[in-house]
Amino acid sequence: CYDESKRCPETLFFDYKRQHNLKVKVARIFNTYGPNMHPNDGRVVSNFIIQALRGKPITVYGDGSQTRSFCYVDDLTEAFVRLMGSAEDFFGPVNTGNPTEFTILELAKKVIQLTGSKSTIVYKPLPQDDPTQRQPDISLAKDELHWSPQIELEEGLRETISYFKKISKI
């Protein structure tokens, strides 16, 4: 359902392109994080940071072995700029994300470490539809846009934690 909800707008864009001769560029975004995220947006990075800053238990679903690839917002922005400046005959879709995988448990531990929190990790049942892996293949972005992410997870988390500390008054 989640994947299809993302493919539907792509189909509409390509239909408009064909019917109305419009220029389109389609990027597929994977797990972006960084400053200016909403604290309650429900994404794992913001959830973990807020829980850690408040000293609350970090909620991990399942055993935390499912993997995700996290792309810092500045890297994503650079991918967009390059996509918009790409050749007229290149319109995507192109995956924009960081292919380096981390387990959810690794993310939780890294957030606790970087925040200096005394939070513990609590485990809850894994939702039935939770994918075990999300990792973008960015070979097309490398080839067509000469792009790959530059910001390592720890560096991006430091910036994001700093932002949340400022806005949360924790």
N, CA and C of each residue as an Amber inpcrd file, in Angstrom:
protein
   510
   0.8270000  -1.1940000   0.0000000   0.0000000   0.0000000   0.0000000
   0.8770000   1.2670000   0.0000000   1.8960000   1.2700000   0.8670000
   2.7980000   2.4250000   0.9560000   3.5110000   2.6560000  -0.3710000
   4.0770000   1.5820000  -0.9360000   4.7950000   1.6980000  -2.2010000
   3.8700000   2.1760000  -3.3220000   2.6780000   1.6200000  -3.3640000
   1.7320000   2.0080000  -4.4070000   1.2990000   3.4640000  -4.2700000
   1.1990000   3.9500000  -3.0350000   0.8000000   5.3500000  -2.8400000
   1.8540000   6.3000000  -3.3870000   3.0950000   5.8440000  -3.4770000
   4.1520000   6.6680000  -4.0580000   4.1900000   6.5290000  -5.5790000
   3.8650000   5.3460000  -6.0930000   3.8880000   5.1460000  -7.5440000
   2.7220000   5.8410000  -8.2440000   1.6240000   6.0130000  -7.5620000
   0.4430000   6.6430000  -8.1700000   0.7440000   8.0570000  -8.6850000
   1.3430000   8.9380000  -7.8730000   1.6430000  10.2750000  -8.4070000
   2.6360000  10.2380000  -9.5650000   3.5770000   9.2970000  -9.5360000
   4.5090000   9.1690000 -10.6560000   3.7410000   8.8940000 -11.9470000
   2.7880000   7.9850000 -11.8640000   1.9740000   7.6470000 -13.0320000
   1.2330000   8.8710000 -13.5360000   0.6680000   9.6430000 -12.6090000
  -0.0480000  10.8560000 -13.0150000   0.8900000  11.8630000 -13.6870000
   2.0970000  12.0370000 -13.1410000   3.0620000  12.9570000 -13.7570000
   3.4190000  12.5050000 -15.1670000   3.6740000  11.2190000 -15.3390000
   4.0500000  10.7360000 -16.6700000   2.8710000  10.8240000 -17.6470000
   1.6420000  10.6450000 -17.1530000   0.4640000  10.8220000 -18.0080000
   0.3450000  12.2800000 -18.4640000   0.5260000  13.2240000 -17.5440000
   0.4790000  14.6420000 -17.9010000   1.5990000  14.9860000 -18.8780000
   2.7530000  14.3990000 -18.6780000   3.8890000  14.6290000 -19.5760000
   3.5180000  14.2170000 -20.9960000   2.9330000  13.0180000 -21.1220000
   2.5490000  12.5180000 -22.4440000   1.3990000  13.3350000 -23.0450000
   0.3940000  13.6320000 -22.2520000  -0.8050000  14.2910000 -22.7700000
  -0.6010000  15.7740000 -23.0560000   0.2120000  16.4460000 -22.2430000
   0.3280000  17.8990000 -22.3440000   1.7410000  18.3670000 -22.6770000
   2.6160000  17.4250000 -22.9850000   3.9940000  17.7570000 -23.3390000
   4.6820000  18.6070000 -22.2620000   4.4280000  18.2610000 -20.9970000
   5.0350000  18.9860000 -19.8870000   6.3990000  18.3870000 -19.5530000
   7.2820000  19.2180000 -19.0390000   8.5650000  18.7420000 -18.5520000
   8.3840000  18.2780000 -17.1110000   8.7930000  17.0710000 -16.8220000
   8.7150000  16.5450000 -15.4610000  10.0450000  15.9090000 -15.0950000
  10.3050000  15.8790000 -13.8110000  11.4470000  15.1790000 -13.2310000
  10.9100000  14.4690000 -12.0010000  11.1920000  13.1780000 -11.8770000
  10.6410000  12.3940000 -10.7740000  11.7710000  11.8100000  -9.9300000
  11.7440000  12.1560000  -8.6430000  12.6990000  11.6220000  -7.6730000
  11.9470000  10.7330000  -6.6960000  12.5610000   9.6390000  -6.3510000
  12.0210000   8.7610000  -5.3130000  12.8550000   8.9810000  -4.0580000
  12.2110000   9.4910000  -3.0220000  12.8870000   9.9060000  -1.7870000
  12.8700000   8.7540000  -0.7810000  14.0180000   8.5450000  -0.1430000
  14.1550000   7.4870000   0.8510000  14.5850000   8.0750000   2.1910000
  13.7400000   7.9340000   3.2170000  14.0670000   8.2240000   4.6180000
  14.9710000   9.4330000   4.8320000  14.4490000  10.5940000   4.5150000
  15.2070000  11.8310000   4.7090000  15.0120000  12.3310000   6.1300000
  16.0730000  12.9090000   6.6770000  16.0170000  13.4700000   8.0280000
  16.9120000  14.6940000   8.0780000  16.7380000  15.5020000   9.1160000
  17.5980000  16.6590000   9.3160000  16.8620000  17.7610000  10.0500000
  17.5470000  18.8710000  10.2540000  16.9140000  20.0130000  10.9100000
  15.6250000  20.4170000  10.1840000  14.7110000  20.9630000  10.9480000
  13.3910000  21.4230000  10.4980000  12.3670000  20.3080000  10.3490000
  12.7230000  19.0990000  10.7760000  11.7020000  18.0510000  10.8480000
  10.7140000  18.4450000  11.9400000   9.4940000  18.0510000  11.7810000
   8.5090000  18.2790000  12.8350000   8.7330000  17.2340000  13.9290000
   8.7530000  17.6620000  15.1910000   9.0210000  16.7080000  16.2770000
   8.0290000  15.5450000  16.3440000   6.8320000  15.7550000  15.8570000
   5.8000000  14.7120000  15.9420000   5.4070000  14.1780000  14.5690000
   6.3610000  14.1560000  13.6410000   6.0080000  13.7030000  12.2940000
   5.8700000  12.1880000  12.1910000   6.2400000  11.4670000  13.2420000
   6.0540000  10.0310000  13.2660000   7.1720000   9.2380000  12.6190000
   8.2030000   9.9050000  12.1270000   9.3240000   9.1770000  11.5260000
  10.2810000   8.7130000  12.6190000  10.9940000   7.6550000  12.3420000
  11.8160000   7.0100000  13.3580000  12.9140000   7.9250000  13.8910000
  13.5510000   8.7160000  13.0450000  14.6410000   9.5790000  13.5250000
  14.1070000  10.6060000  14.5180000  13.0570000  11.3000000  14.1640000
  12.5070000  12.3100000  15.0760000  11.9330000  11.6560000  16.3320000
  11.2790000  10.5090000  16.1830000  10.7490000   9.8100000  17.3630000
  11.8630000   9.4740000  18.3480000  12.9290000   8.8730000  17.8450000
  14.0260000   8.4660000  18.7200000  14.6890000   9.6670000  19.3870000
  14.9250000  10.7240000  18.6230000  15.5940000  11.9000000  19.1900000
  14.7430000  12.5310000  20.2840000  13.4730000  12.7190000  20.0350000
  12.5890000  13.3260000  21.0350000  12.5110000  12.4440000  22.2750000
  12.3560000  11.1390000  22.0830000  12.3020000  10.2350000  23.2380000
  13.5920000  10.3170000  24.0440000  14.7360000  10.3280000  23.3550000
  16.0310000  10.3760000  24.0520000  16.2200000  11.6960000  24.7850000
  15.8820000  12.8000000  24.1450000  16.0560000  14.1130000  24.7830000
  15.1740000  14.2580000  26.0140000  14.0420000  13.6020000  26.0110000
  13.1340000  13.6610000  27.1660000  13.4440000  12.5810000  28.2020000
  14.4330000  11.7350000  27.9120000  14.7840000  10.6630000  28.8440000
  13.7590000   9.5490000  28.8910000  12.9170000   9.4900000  27.8950000
  11.8830000   8.4520000  27.8140000  12.4750000   7.2070000  27.1590000
  11.8410000   6.0660000  27.3560000  12.3150000   4.8620000  26.6720000
  12.2040000   5.0170000  25.1450000  13.1850000   4.4910000  24.4530000
  13.1850000   4.4890000  22.9870000  12.3790000   3.2710000  22.5440000
  11.3720000   3.5030000  21.7260000  10.4880000   2.4350000  21.2820000
  11.0180000   1.8090000  19.9930000  11.3910000   0.5470000  20.0770000
  11.8490000  -0.2160000  18.9140000  10.8200000  -1.3040000  18.6520000
  10.3920000  -1.4070000  17.4130000   9.4080000  -2.4250000  17.0530000
  10.1310000  -3.6700000  16.5490000   9.6370000  -4.8250000  16.9850000
  10.3060000  -6.0800000  16.6760000  11.6030000  -6.1510000  17.4610000
  12.5960000  -6.8210000  16.8920000  13.8880000  -6.9300000  17.5780000
  14.8630000  -5.8460000  17.1230000  14.3930000  -4.9710000  16.2290000
  15.2290000  -3.8710000  15.7600000  16.1830000  -4.2670000  14.6440000
  16.0460000  -5.4690000  14.1170000  16.9710000  -5.9210000  13.0740000
  16.5860000  -5.4440000  11.6770000  15.3800000  -4.8870000  11.5380000
  15.0030000  -4.3610000  10.2270000  15.9170000  -3.1750000   9.8940000
  16.2540000  -3.0280000   8.6260000  17.2140000  -1.9970000   8.2300000
  16.5420000  -0.8670000   7.4710000  17.1710000   0.2990000   7.5950000
  16.7630000   1.4900000   6.8580000  18.0200000   2.2150000   6.4080000
  17.8530000   3.0340000   5.4060000  18.9300000   3.8750000   4.8950000
  18.4750000   5.3130000   5.0890000  19.2760000   6.1170000   5.7620000
  18.8730000   7.4740000   6.1340000  19.6690000   8.4930000   5.3320000
  18.9510000   9.4090000   4.6890000  19.5800000  10.4200000   3.8400000
  19.4090000  11.7970000   4.4810000  20.5210000  12.4700000   4.7240000
  20.4840000  13.8000000   5.3180000  19.8970000  14.7910000   4.3140000
  19.1250000  15.7380000   4.7970000  18.3700000  16.6590000   3.9520000
  19.2600000  17.4470000   2.9800000  20.4540000  17.8310000   3.3890000
  21.3410000  18.5680000   2.4790000  21.7370000  17.7140000   1.2810000
  21.9470000  16.4270000   1.5020000  22.2530000  15.5260000   0.3930000
  21.0640000  15.4110000  -0.5500000  19.8740000  15.2960000   0.0060000
  18.6740000  15.2070000  -0.8220000  18.4950000  16.4740000  -1.6490000
  18.7170000  17.6200000  -1.0290000  18.5860000  18.8970000  -1.7420000
  19.5500000  18.9520000  -2.9240000  20.7720000  18.5120000  -2.7110000
  21.7580000  18.4770000  -3.7950000  21.2900000  17.5610000  -4.9250000
  20.6940000  16.4270000  -4.5850000  20.1710000  15.5260000  -5.6090000
  19.0740000  16.2140000  -6.4170000  18.1880000  16.9540000  -5.7430000
  17.1210000  17.6730000  -6.4420000  17.6850000  18.7220000  -7.3970000
  18.6610000  19.4830000  -6.9320000  19.2680000  20.5240000  -7.7740000
  19.8720000  19.8780000  -9.0230000  20.5680000  18.7860000  -8.8270000
  21.1820000  18.1000000  -9.9710000  20.1280000  17.5040000 -10.8970000
  19.0550000  16.9660000 -10.3300000  17.9770000  16.4200000 -11.1590000
  17.3390000  17.5210000 -11.9960000  17.0770000  18.6610000 -11.3790000
  16.4430000  19.7610000 -12.1230000  17.3630000  20.2890000 -13.2220000
  18.6690000  20.1680000 -13.0400000  19.6100000  20.6240000 -14.0580000
  20.0540000  19.5310000 -15.0120000  19.4540000  18.3770000 -14.9200000
  19.8670000  17.2470000 -15.7640000  19.3500000  17.4100000 -17.1950000
  19.8250000  16.5500000 -18.0580000  19.4520000  16.5880000 -19.4750000
  17.9380000  16.5580000 -19.6450000  17.4730000  17.2520000 -20.6820000
  16.0170000  17.3250000 -20.9530000  15.3900000  15.9520000 -21.1080000
  16.1310000  15.0150000 -21.6760000  15.5550000  13.6980000 -21.9390000
  15.6680000  12.7520000 -20.7410000  16.2070000  13.2620000 -19.6430000
  16.2380000  12.4650000 -18.4170000  15.2020000  13.0120000 -17.4550000
  14.2260000  12.1770000 -17.1280000  13.1590000  12.6420000 -16.2400000
  12.9050000  11.6800000 -15.0920000  13.6690000  10.6090000 -15.0150000
  13.5230000   9.6610000 -13.9260000  12.5250000   8.5740000 -14.2400000
  12.0520000   7.9180000 -13.2070000  12.3110000   8.1710000 -11.7940000
  13.7370000   7.7940000 -11.3850000  14.2460000   8.5410000 -10.4080000
  15.5830000   8.3010000  -9.8940000  15.5120000   8.2280000  -8.3690000
  16.1450000   7.2160000  -7.8210000  16.1740000   7.0500000  -6.3600000
  17.1350000   8.0490000  -5.7450000  16.6510000   8.7630000  -4.7360000
  17.4740000   9.7230000  -4.0010000  17.4460000   9.3300000  -2.5340000
  18.5310000   8.7750000  -2.1030000  18.6390000   8.3170000  -0.7260000
  20.0490000   7.8470000  -0.4790000  20.3050000   7.4710000   0.7390000
  21.6240000   6.9790000   1.1030000  21.5650000   5.4600000   1.1670000
  22.3670000   4.7470000   0.3720000  22.2760000   3.2920000   0.3510000
  22.9130000   2.5900000   1.5570000  23.5780000   3.3370000   2.4340000
  24.1840000   2.7160000   3.6100000  23.0890000   2.3320000   4.5980000
  23.0510000   1.0570000   4.9460000  21.9930000   0.5550000   5.8250000
  22.4250000   0.5190000   7.2870000  21.4460000   0.7660000   8.1450000
  21.6060000   0.6260000   9.5900000  20.3890000  -0.1010000  10.1170000
  20.5830000  -0.9090000  11.1380000  19.4090000  -1.5080000  11.7680000
  18.7400000  -0.4370000  12.6200000  17.4860000  -0.6440000  12.8730000
  16.7530000   0.2790000  13.7340000  17.3630000   0.2780000  15.1340000
  17.8150000  -0.8780000  15.5820000  18.4610000  -0.9540000  16.8930000
  19.7640000  -0.1470000  16.9040000  20.5560000  -0.2120000  15.8340000
  21.7730000   0.5990000  15.7460000  21.4400000   2.0860000  15.8190000
  20.3710000   2.4790000  15.1120000  19.9470000   3.8810000  15.1470000
  19.5770000   4.2990000  16.5650000  18.8110000   3.4720000  17.2440000
  18.3910000   3.7890000  18.6170000  19.6060000   3.9760000  19.5160000
  20.5540000   3.0690000  19.4380000  21.7580000   3.1580000  20.2680000
  22.5900000   4.3870000  19.9210000  22.6780000   4.7190000  18.6450000
  23.4500000   5.8880000  18.2090000  22.7950000   7.1700000  18.7210000
  21.4830000   7.2530000  18.6690000  20.7730000   8.4360000  19.1770000
  20.9880000   8.5730000  20.6850000  20.8990000   7.4770000  21.4180000
  21.1320000   7.5280000  22.8620000  22.5450000   8.0280000  23.1430000
  23.5120000   7.5010000  22.4190000  24.9050000   7.9080000  22.6050000
  25.0980000   9.3950000  22.2980000  24.5870000   9.8490000  21.1570000
  24.8270000  11.2270000  20.7310000  24.0780000  12.2560000  21.5710000
  22.9540000  11.8590000  22.1540000  22.2130000  12.7890000  23.0140000
  22.7150000  12.7450000  24.4510000  23.4780000  11.7170000  24.7940000
  23.9190000  11.5520000  26.1810000  22.7600000  11.1600000  27.0810000
  21.7410000  10.5700000  26.4910000  20.5210000  10.2290000  27.2220000
  20.7120000   8.9910000  28.0920000  19.8940000   8.9080000  29.1170000
  19.8590000   7.7180000  29.9500000  18.6670000   6.8270000  29.5580000
  18.1020000   7.1110000  28.3950000  16.9660000   6.3180000  27.9080000
  17.3390000   4.8560000  27.7620000  16.3570000   4.0230000  27.9990000
  16.5050000   2.5950000  27.7500000  15.7540000   2.2780000  26.4580000
  15.9300000   1.0780000  25.9690000  15.2250000   0.6520000  24.7610000
  14.1290000  -0.3220000  25.1770000  12.9130000  -0.0550000  24.7110000
  11.8030000  -0.9770000  24.9450000  11.3770000  -1.5560000  23.5980000
  10.9920000  -2.8030000  23.6280000  10.6180000  -3.5050000  22.4030000
   9.1200000  -3.7310000  22.3750000   8.5220000  -3.4290000  21.2370000
   7.0900000  -3.6580000  21.0450000   6.9220000  -4.5470000  19.8090000
   5.7660000  -5.1750000  19.6770000   5.5660000  -6.0730000  18.5330000
   5.7530000  -5.3380000  17.1930000   6.3790000  -6.0250000  16.2660000
   6.6100000  -5.4780000  14.9310000   5.2920000  -5.4610000  14.1670000
   4.9050000  -4.3070000  13.6100000   3.6860000  -4.2920000  12.7920000
   3.8150000  -5.2810000  11.6330000   2.7140000  -5.8860000  11.2870000
   2.6980000  -6.9420000  10.2860000   3.2310000  -6.4720000   8.9310000
   2.9830000  -5.2170000   8.5710000   3.3610000  -4.7300000   7.2440000
   4.6980000  -3.9790000   7.2270000   5.4620000  -4.0450000   8.3070000
   6.7280000  -3.3290000   8.3800000   7.7770000  -4.0500000   7.5270000
   8.3540000  -3.3600000   6.5360000   9.3580000  -4.0330000   5.7010000
  10.6380000  -4.3100000   6.4820000  11.3080000  -5.3950000   6.1390000
  12.5430000  -5.7450000   6.8320000  13.7260000  -4.9420000   6.3180000
  13.5840000  -4.3580000   5.1410000  14.6880000  -3.6020000   4.5560000
  14.1300000  -2.4970000   3.6620000  14.7910000  -1.3270000   3.7170000
  14.5440000  -0.2500000   2.7500000  15.9030000   0.3260000   2.3970000
  16.3420000   0.0360000   1.1850000  17.6510000   0.4970000   0.7420000
  17.5450000   0.8980000  -0.7270000  17.8330000   2.1570000  -1.0270000
  17.7260000   2.5790000  -2.4200000  18.9180000   2.1250000  -3.2680000
  18.6330000   1.8070000  -4.4980000  19.6810000   1.5910000  -5.4940000
  19.8780000   2.9450000  -6.1700000  21.0130000   3.5850000  -5.9090000
  21.2370000   4.9420000  -6.4460000  22.1660000   4.9410000  -7.6600000
  22.3220000   3.7770000  -8.3090000  23.2240000   3.7170000  -9.4610000
  22.7990000   4.6800000 -10.5700000  21.5080000   4.8600000 -10.7860000
  21.0470000   5.8010000 -11.8030000  21.3850000   7.2410000 -11.4100000
  21.2340000   7.5750000 -10.1420000  21.5920000   8.9210000  -9.6600000
  23.0900000   9.1630000  -9.8310000  23.8840000   8.1480000  -9.5640000
  25.3330000   8.2820000  -9.7590000  25.6640000   8.5090000 -11.2320000
  25.0310000   7.7190000 -12.1000000  25.3290000   7.7910000 -13.5270000
  24.8120000   9.0730000 -14.1780000  23.5630000   9.4040000 -13.9070000
  22.9220000  10.5350000 -14.5980000  23.1500000  11.8820000 -13.9160000
  23.2010000  11.8780000 -12.6000000  23.3050000  13.1400000 -11.8550000
  24.7050000  13.3560000 -11.2770000  25.5340000  12.3340000 -11.3650000
  26.8680000  12.3780000 -10.7440000  26.7300000  12.7640000  -9.2680000
  25.7730000  12.0610000  -8.6290000  25.4340000  12.3730000  -7.2420000
  25.5140000  11.1240000  -6.3890000  26.0000000  11.3160000  -5.2040000
  25.8720000  10.3290000  -4.1340000  25.9190000  11.1020000  -2.8220000
  25.2670000  10.5870000  -1.7860000  25.2290000  11.3140000  -0.5120000
  26.6160000  11.4400000   0.0990000  26.8290000  12.5680000   0.7890000
  28.1330000  12.8700000   1.3780000  28.1180000  12.8940000   2.9070000
  26.9650000  13.0960000   3.4930000  26.8610000  13.2630000   4.9510000
  26.6530000  11.9000000   5.6140000  27.5810000  11.5440000   6.4970000
  27.4620000  10.2910000   7.2490000  26.3520000  10.4220000   8.2960000
  25.7670000   9.2970000   8.6690000  24.6600000   9.2980000   9.6220000
  25.0090000  10.0360000  10.9090000  26.1560000   9.7800000  11.4920000
  26.4920000  10.4050000  12.7760000  26.5440000  11.9260000  12.6510000
  27.1390000  12.4280000  11.5880000  27.2060000  13.8800000  11.3870000
  25.8050000  14.4690000  11.2310000  24.9760000  13.8350000  10.4350000
  23.6110000  14.3120000  10.2440000  22.7880000  14.2510000  11.5160000
  22.9830000  13.1890000  12.2860000  22.2540000  13.0800000  13.5580000
  22.6660000  14.1830000  14.5170000  23.9540000  14.5060000  14.5640000
  24.4080000  15.5890000  15.4440000  23.6850000  16.8970000  15.1120000
  23.5950000  17.2220000  13.8330000  22.9060000  18.4480000  13.4080000
  21.4170000  18.3880000  13.7570000  20.8270000  17.2490000  13.5380000
  19.3930000  17.0870000  13.7960000  19.1030000  17.1490000  15.2910000
  19.9370000  16.5280000  16.0950000  19.7740000  16.5780000  17.5600000
  19.9240000  18.0120000  18.0500000  20.8990000  18.7240000  17.5250000
  21.0990000  20.1230000  17.9040000  19.8480000  20.9500000  17.6000000
  19.2650000  20.7220000  16.4410000  18.0320000  21.4190000  16.0560000
  16.9090000  21.1000000  17.0490000  16.7130000  19.8210000  17.3530000
  15.6380000  19.4430000  18.2660000  15.8610000  19.9910000  19.6700000
  17.1000000  20.0770000  20.0900000  17.3830000  20.6810000  21.4080000
  16.9460000  22.1420000  21.4310000  17.1820000  22.8510000  20.3380000
  16.8270000  24.2770000  20.2640000  15.3160000  24.4770000  20.2710000
  14.6130000  23.6740000  19.5070000  13.1620000  23.9080000  19.3880000
  12.3570000  23.2840000  20.5120000  12.9070000  22.2690000  21.1450000
  12.1390000  21.5480000  22.1620000  12.3070000  22.0910000  23.5550000
  13.3220000  22.9220000  23.7490000  13.5960000  23.4790000  25.0920000
  13.6720000  22.3720000  26.1310000  14.3630000  21.3120000  25.7590000
  14.5050000  20.1610000  26.6570000  15.8210000  20.2560000  27.3680000
